[in-house]
CSV table of C-alpha atoms and ligand atoms in Angstrom, one decimal:
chain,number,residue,atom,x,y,z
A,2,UNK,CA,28.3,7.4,27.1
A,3,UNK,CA,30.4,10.2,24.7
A,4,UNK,CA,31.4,12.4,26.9
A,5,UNK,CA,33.5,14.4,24.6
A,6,UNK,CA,35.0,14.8,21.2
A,7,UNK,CA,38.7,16.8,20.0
A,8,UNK,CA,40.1,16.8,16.9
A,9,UNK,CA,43.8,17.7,16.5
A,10,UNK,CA,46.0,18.9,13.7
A,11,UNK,CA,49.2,18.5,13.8
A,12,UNK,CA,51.6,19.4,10.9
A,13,UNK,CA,54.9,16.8,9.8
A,14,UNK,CA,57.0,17.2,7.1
A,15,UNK,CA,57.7,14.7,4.7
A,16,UNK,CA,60.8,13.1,3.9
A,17,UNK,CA,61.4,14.4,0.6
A,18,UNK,CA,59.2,16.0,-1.7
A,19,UNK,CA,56.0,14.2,-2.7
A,20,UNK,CA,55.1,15.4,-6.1
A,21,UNK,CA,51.6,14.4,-7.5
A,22,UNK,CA,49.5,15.9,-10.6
A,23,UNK,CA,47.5,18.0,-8.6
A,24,UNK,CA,50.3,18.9,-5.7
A,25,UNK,CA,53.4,19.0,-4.2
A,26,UNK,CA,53.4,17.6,-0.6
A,27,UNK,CA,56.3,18.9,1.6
A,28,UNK,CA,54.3,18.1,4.6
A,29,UNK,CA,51.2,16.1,6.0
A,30,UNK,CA,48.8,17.6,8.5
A,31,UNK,CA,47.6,14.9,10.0
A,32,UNK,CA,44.0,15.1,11.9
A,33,UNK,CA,43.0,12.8,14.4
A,34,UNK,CA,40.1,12.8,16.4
A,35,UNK,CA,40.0,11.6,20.0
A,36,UNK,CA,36.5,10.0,21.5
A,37,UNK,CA,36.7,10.0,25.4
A,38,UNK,CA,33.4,7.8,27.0
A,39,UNK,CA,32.3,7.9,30.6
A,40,UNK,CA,33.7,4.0,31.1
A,41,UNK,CA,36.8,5.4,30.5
A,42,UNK,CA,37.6,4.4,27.3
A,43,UNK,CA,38.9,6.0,24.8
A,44,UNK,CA,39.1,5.5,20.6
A,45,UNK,CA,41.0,7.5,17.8
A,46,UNK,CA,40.5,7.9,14.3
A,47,UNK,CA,42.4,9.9,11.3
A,48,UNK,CA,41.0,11.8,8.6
A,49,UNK,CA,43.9,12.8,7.1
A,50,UNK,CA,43.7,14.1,3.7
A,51,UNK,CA,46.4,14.2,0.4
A,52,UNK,CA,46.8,17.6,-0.8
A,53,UNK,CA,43.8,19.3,1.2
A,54,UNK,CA,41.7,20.8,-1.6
A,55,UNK,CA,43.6,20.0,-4.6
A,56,UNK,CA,42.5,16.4,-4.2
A,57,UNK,CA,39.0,16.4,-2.5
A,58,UNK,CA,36.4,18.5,-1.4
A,59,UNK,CA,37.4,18.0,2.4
A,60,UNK,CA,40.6,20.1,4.3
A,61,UNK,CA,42.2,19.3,7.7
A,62,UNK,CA,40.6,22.7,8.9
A,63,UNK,CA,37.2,21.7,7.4
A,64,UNK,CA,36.7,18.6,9.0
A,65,UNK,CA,37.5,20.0,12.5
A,66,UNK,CA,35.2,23.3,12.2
A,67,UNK,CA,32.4,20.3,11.0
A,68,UNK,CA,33.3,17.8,13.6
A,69,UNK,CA,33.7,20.7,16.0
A,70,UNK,CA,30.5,22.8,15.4
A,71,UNK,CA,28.1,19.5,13.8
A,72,UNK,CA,29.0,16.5,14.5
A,73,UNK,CA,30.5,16.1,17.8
A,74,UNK,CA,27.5,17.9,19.6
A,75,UNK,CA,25.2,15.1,17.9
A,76,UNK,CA,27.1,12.1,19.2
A,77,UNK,CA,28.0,13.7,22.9
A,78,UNK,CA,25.8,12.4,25.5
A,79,UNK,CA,24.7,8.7,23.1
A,80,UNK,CA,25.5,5.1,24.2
A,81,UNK,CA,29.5,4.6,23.1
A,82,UNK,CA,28.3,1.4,22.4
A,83,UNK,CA,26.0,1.4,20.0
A,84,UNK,CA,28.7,2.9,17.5
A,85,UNK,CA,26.2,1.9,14.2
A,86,UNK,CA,23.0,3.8,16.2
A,87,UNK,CA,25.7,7.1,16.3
A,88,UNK,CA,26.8,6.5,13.2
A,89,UNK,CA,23.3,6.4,11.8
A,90,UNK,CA,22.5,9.4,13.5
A,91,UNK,CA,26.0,10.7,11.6
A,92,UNK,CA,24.8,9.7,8.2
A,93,UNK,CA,21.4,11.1,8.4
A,94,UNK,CA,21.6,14.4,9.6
A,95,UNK,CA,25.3,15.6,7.9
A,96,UNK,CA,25.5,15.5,4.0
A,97,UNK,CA,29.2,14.6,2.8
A,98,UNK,CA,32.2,14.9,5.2
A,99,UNK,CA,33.4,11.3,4.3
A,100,UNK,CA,37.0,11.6,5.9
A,101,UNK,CA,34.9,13.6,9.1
A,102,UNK,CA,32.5,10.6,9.6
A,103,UNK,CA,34.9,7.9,8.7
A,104,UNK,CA,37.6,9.3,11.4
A,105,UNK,CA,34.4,9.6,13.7
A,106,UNK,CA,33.2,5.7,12.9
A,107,UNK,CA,37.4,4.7,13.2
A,108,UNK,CA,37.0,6.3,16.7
A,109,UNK,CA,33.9,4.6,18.2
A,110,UNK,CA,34.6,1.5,16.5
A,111,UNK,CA,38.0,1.6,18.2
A,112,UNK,CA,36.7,2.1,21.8
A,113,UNK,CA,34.3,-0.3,21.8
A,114,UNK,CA,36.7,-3.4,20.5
A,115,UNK,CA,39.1,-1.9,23.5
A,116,UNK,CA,36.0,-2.3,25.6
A,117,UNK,CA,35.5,-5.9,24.6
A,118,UNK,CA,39.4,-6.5,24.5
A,119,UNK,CA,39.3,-7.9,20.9
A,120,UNK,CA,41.4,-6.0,17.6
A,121,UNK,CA,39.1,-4.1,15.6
A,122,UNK,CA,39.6,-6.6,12.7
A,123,UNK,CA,37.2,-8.8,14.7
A,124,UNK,CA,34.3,-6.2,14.6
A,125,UNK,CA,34.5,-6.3,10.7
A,126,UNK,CA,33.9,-9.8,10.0
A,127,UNK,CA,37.6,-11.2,11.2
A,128,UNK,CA,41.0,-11.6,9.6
A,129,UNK,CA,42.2,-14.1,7.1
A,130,UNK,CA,45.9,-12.1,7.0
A,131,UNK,CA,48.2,-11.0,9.6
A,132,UNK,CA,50.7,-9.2,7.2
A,133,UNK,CA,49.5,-7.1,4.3
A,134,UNK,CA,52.2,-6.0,1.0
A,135,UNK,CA,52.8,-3.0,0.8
A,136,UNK,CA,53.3,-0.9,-2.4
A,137,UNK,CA,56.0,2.6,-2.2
A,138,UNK,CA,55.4,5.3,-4.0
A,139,UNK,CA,58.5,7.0,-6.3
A,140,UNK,CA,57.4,10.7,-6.7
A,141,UNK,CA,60.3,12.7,-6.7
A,142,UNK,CA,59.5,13.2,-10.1
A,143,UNK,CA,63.5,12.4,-11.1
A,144,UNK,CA,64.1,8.9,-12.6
A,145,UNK,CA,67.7,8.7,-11.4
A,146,UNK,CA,66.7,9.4,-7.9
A,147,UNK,CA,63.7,7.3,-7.9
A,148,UNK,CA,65.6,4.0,-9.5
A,149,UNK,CA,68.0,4.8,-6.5
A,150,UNK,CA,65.0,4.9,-4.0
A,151,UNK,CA,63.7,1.9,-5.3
A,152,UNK,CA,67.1,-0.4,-5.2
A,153,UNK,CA,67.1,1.0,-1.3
A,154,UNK,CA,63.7,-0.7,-0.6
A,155,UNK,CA,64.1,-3.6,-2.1
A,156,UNK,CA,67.8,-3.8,-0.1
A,157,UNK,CA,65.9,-3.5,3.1
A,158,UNK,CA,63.2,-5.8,2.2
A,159,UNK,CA,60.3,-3.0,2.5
A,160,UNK,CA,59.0,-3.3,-0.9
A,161,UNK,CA,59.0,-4.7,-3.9
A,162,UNK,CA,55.9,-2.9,-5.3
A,163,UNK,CA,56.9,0.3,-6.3
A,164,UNK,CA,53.6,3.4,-8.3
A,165,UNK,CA,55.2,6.0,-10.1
A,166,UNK,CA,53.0,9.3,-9.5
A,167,UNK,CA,52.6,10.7,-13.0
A,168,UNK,CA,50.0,13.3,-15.0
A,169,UNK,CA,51.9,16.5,-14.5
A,170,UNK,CA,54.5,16.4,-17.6
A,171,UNK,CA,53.4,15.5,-21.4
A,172,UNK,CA,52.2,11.7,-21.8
A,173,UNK,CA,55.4,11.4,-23.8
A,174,UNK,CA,57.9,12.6,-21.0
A,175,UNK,CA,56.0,10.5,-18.5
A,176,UNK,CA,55.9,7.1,-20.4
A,177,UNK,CA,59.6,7.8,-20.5
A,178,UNK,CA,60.5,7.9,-16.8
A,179,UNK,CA,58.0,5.0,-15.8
A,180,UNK,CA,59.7,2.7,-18.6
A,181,UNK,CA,63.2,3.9,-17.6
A,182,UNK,CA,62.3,2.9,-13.9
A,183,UNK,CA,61.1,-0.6,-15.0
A,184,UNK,CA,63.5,-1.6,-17.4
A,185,UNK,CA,66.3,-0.4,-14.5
A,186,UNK,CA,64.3,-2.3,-11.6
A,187,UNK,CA,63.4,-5.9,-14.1
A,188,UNK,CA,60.8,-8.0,-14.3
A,189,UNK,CA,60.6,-9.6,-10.5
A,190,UNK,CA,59.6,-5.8,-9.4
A,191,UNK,CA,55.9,-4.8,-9.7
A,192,UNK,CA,55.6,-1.4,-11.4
A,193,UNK,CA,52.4,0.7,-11.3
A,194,UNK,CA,51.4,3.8,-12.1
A,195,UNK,CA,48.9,6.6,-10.8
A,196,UNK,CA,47.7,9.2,-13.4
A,197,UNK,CA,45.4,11.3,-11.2
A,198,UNK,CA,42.9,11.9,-13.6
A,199,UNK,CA,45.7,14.3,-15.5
A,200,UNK,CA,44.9,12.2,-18.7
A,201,UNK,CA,42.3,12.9,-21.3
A,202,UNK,CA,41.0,10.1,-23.6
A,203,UNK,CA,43.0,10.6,-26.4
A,204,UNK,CA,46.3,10.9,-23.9
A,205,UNK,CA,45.4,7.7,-21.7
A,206,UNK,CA,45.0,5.8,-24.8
A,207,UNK,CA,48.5,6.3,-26.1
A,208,UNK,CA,50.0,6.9,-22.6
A,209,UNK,CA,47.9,3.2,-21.6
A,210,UNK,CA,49.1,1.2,-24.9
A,211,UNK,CA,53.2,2.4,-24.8
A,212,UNK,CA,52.7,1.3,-20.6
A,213,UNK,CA,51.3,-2.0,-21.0
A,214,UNK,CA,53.6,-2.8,-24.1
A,215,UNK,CA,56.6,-1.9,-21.5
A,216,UNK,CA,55.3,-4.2,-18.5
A,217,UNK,CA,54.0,-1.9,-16.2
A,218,UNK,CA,50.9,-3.8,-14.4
A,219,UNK,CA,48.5,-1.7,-13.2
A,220,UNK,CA,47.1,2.0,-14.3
A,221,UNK,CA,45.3,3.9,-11.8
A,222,UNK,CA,42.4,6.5,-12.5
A,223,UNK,CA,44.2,7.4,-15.9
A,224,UNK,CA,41.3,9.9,-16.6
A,225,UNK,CA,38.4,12.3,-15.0
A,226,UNK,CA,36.8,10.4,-12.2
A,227,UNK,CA,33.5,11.9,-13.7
A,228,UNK,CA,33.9,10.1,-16.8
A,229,UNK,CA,32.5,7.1,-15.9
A,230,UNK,CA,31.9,5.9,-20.1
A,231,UNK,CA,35.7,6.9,-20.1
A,232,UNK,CA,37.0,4.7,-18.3
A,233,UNK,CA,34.3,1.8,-19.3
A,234,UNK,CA,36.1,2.2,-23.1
A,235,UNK,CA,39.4,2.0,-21.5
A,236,UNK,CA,39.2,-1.1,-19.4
A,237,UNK,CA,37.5,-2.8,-22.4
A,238,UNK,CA,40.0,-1.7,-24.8
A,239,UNK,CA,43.0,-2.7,-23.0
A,240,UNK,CA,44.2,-6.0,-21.1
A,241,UNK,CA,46.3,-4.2,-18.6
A,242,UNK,CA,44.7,-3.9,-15.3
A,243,UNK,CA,43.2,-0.4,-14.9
A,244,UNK,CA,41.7,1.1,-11.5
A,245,UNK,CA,39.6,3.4,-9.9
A,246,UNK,CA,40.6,5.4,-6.9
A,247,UNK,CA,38.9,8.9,-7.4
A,248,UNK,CA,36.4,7.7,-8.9
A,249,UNK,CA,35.2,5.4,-5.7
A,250,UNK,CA,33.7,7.8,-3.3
A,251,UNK,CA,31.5,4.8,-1.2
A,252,UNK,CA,29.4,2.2,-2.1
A,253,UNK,CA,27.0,3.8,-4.4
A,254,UNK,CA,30.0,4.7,-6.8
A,255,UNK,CA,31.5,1.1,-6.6
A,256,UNK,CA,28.0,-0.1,-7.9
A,257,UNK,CA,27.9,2.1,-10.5
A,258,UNK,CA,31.5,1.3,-11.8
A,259,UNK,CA,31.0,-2.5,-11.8
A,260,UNK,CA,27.6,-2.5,-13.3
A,261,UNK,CA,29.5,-0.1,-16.0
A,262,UNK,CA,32.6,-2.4,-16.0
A,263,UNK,CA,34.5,0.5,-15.5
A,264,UNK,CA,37.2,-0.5,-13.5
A,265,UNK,CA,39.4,-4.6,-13.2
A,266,UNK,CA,40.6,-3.0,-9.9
A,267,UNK,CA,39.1,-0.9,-6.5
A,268,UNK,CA,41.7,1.3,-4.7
A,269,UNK,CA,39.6,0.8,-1.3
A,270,UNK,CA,40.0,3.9,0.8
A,271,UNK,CA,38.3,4.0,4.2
A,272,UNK,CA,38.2,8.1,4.3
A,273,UNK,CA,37.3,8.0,0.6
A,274,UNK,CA,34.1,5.6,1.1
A,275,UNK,CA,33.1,7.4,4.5
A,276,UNK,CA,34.0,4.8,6.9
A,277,UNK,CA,35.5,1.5,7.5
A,278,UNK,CA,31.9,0.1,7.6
A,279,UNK,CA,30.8,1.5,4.0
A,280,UNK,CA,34.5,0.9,2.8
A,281,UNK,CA,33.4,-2.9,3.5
A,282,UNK,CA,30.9,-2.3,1.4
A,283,UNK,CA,32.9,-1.1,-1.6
A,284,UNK,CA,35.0,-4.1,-1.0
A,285,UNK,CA,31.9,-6.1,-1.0
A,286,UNK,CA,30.0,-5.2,-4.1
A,287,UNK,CA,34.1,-5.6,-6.2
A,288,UNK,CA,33.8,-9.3,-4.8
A,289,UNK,CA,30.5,-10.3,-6.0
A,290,UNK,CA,31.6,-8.1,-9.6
A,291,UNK,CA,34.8,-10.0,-10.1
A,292,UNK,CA,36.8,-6.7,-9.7
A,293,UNK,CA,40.2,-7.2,-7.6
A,294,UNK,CA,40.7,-5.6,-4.7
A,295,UNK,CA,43.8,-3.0,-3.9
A,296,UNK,CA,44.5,-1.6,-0.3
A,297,UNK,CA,44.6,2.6,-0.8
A,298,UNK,CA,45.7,5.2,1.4
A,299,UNK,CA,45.6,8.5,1.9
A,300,UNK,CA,48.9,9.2,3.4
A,301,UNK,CA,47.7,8.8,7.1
A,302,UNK,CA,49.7,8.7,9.8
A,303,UNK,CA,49.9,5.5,12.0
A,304,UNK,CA,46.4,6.1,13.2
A,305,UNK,CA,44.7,5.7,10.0
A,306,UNK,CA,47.1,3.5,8.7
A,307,UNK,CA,46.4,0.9,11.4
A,308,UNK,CA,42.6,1.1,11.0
A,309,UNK,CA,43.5,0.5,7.2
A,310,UNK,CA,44.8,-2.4,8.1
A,311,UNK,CA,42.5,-3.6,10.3
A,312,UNK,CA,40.0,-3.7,7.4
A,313,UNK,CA,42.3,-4.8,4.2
A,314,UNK,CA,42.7,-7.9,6.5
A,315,UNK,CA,39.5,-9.3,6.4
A,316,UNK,CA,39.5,-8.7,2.8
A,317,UNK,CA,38.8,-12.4,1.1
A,318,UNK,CA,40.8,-11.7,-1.7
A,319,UNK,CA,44.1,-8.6,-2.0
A,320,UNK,CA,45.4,-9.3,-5.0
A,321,UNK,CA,46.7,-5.8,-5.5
A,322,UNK,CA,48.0,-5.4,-2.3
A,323,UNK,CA,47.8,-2.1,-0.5
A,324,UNK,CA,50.2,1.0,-0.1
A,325,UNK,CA,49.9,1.7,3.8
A,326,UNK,CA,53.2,3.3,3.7
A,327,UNK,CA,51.9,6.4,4.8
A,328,UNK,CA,54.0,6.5,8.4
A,329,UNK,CA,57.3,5.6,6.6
A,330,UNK,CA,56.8,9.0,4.4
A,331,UNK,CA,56.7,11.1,7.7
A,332,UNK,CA,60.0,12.6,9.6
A,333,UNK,CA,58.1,12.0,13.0
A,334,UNK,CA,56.2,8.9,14.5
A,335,UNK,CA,52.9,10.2,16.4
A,336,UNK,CA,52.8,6.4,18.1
A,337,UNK,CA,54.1,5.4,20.6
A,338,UNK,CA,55.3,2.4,19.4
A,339,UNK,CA,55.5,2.2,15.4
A,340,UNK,CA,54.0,-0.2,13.1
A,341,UNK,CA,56.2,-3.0,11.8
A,342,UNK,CA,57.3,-3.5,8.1
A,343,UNK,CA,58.9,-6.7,7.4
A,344,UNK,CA,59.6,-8.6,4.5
A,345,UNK,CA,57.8,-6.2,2.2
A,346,UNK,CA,54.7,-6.3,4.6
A,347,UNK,CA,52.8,-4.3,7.3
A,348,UNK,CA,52.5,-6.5,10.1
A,349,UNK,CA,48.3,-6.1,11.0
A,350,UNK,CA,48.7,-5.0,14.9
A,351,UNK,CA,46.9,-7.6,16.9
A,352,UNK,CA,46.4,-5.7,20.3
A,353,UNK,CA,42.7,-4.2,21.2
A,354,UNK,CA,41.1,-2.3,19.1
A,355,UNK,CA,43.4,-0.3,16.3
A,356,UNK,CA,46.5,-2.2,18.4
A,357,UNK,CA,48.4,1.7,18.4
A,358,UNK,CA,48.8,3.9,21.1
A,359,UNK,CA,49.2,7.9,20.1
A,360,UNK,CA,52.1,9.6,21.6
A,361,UNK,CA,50.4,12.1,23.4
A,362,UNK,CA,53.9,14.1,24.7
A,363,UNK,CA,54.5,13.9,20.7
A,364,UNK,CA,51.1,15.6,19.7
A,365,UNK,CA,51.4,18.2,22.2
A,366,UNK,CA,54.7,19.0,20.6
A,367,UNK,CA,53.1,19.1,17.0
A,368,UNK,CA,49.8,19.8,17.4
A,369,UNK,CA,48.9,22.9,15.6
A,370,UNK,CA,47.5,26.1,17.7
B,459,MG,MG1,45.4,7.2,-6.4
């Protein structure tokens, strides 16, 4: 049985500046939510977000006044085990609250793989990786500094992927810096970009054609995540690989975009489609469309990161790879033991369940008041 529910906040700076169209992140709150059943056991889940309300409709403090006052008295008292008959219950009554239900689901789903002593990857279908790549994002916004970032990680063999966070300066100014960052880093480094929906049209068409002519691989939500026909024109215009991240809020939208062909590539984001169950299902319906599949994250901590992970690695097919770097960007670890990137990749945790254990004497320390 639930026998109770908590969500925590707890606020980390970054390790620089993280500078994106819509904000500039000198910190991460990161919300967990804690599950405690009457066996015992106990399951965590994250529903961090990027940016609060600049990016989505969601904000750390929103999803614990909803989880808090709607959600967790639904689920206290119900069978732990039957984590789809909660979640059901979940889905029906509450309208929204994707990163709220999908830290919820991460929780129970969590628990009961503890329970049965298996890694939550088993619950989803299985693995067919125990390693995942992962991408780094340069967004100090200075090209000197970044190129210098960038020859650091691929010195220490943590990445050789590396998305440039652009959309704030003129297309102009931006196509600079990204091609200034490839033609520094050469053609055995994969360089991507991430408008943010900054771009119109007009801009996305010049600011696409001057990217793909200068090697960069992959363009992600260029333009308005409304503007489905948008992005349709684009993808069919250009050969470069263009993707959809905003755009993808849960199955329903990743049916839309294929049958529109308006996307080569999903940014899969378990907050984003409301769960780790529905995020299978965005996975799903790119598989059967042809689209390639891409890892996303929302800057979790090592939480959300790990159940992430436990999902991309069931995935048949990651061409993309992911960018579950989201720990490495914080100045303090809320696990007590940290995940493991080697040799460009996030080693999948293979313990019970999410394989982390929170740092409880750490979240006491940051948890917010
Ligand atoms: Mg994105």
């Amino acid at each position: 049985m639930i026998t109770n529910i908590e969500v925590i906040l707890a606020d980390v700076p970054t390790i620089r500046p993280h500078k994106l169209s819509v904000a500039t992140m000198q910190s991460q709150t990161l919300v967990l939510v804690r599950v405690l059943c009457a066996d015992g056991v106990e399951g965590w889940g994250e529903a961090t977000t990027i940016g609060g309300l600049n990016y989505g409709e969601e904000s750390p403090e929103s999803v614990k006044v909803n989880i808090d006052t709607h959600i967790a008295p639904l689920l206290v008292g119900m069978e732990a085990r039957q984590v789809a008959k909660a979640m059901a219950k979940v889905r029906k009554v509450i309208q929204g609250n994707r990163f709220a239900k999908c830290a919820i689901e991460t929780a129970l789903l969590d628990a009961q793989a503890r329970r049965l002593g298996v890694p939550l990857s088993e619950l989803l279908g299985g693995r067919v990786r125990d390693a995942l790549p992962v991408a780094w994002t340069l967004a100090s916004g200075d090209t000197a500094r970044d190129i210098a970032e960038a020859e650091q990680m691929l010195e220490l063999r943590r990445h050789r992927i590396f998305k440039l966070k652009i959309g704030a300066r003129p297309v102009a100014e931006d196509v600079a810096h990204v091609l200034a960052i490839k033609k520094a880093l050469g053609d055995s480094v994969s360089v991507r970009v991430d408008v943010n929906q900054a771009w119109s049209e007009l801009e996305a068409m010049r600011g696409i054609a001057a990217l793909e002519a200068g090697g960069i691989d992959l363009i992600e939500q260029p333009t308005r995540a409304t503007s489905q026909g948008g992005m349709a024109r684009l993808a069919h215009r250009f050969a470069v690989a263009l993707m959809a991240d905003e755009a993808l809020q849960g199955p329903q939208d990743a049916l839309a975009i294929a049958q529109a062909g308006g996307a080569d590539v999903f940014a899969v984001k378990i907050a984003q489609s409301g769960g780790l169950l529905p995020a299978a299902q965005v996975a799903a319906v790119a598989q059967l469309s042809g689209i390639s599949l891409y890892g996303g994250t929302m800057l979790e901590g090592g939480i959300g990161t790990a159940a992430s992970a436990q999902l991309f690695s069931t995935f048949g097919e990651l061409e993309f790879g992911t960018e579950l770097f989201g720990p490495l960007l914080l100045t303090r670890e809320v696990l007590r033991e940290p995940l493991v990137y080697r040799d460009f990749m996030l080693q999948v945790p293979d313990g019970p369940g999410l394989g982390v254990e929170p740092d409880m004497d750490k979240l006491r320390e940051l948890r917010r008041r």
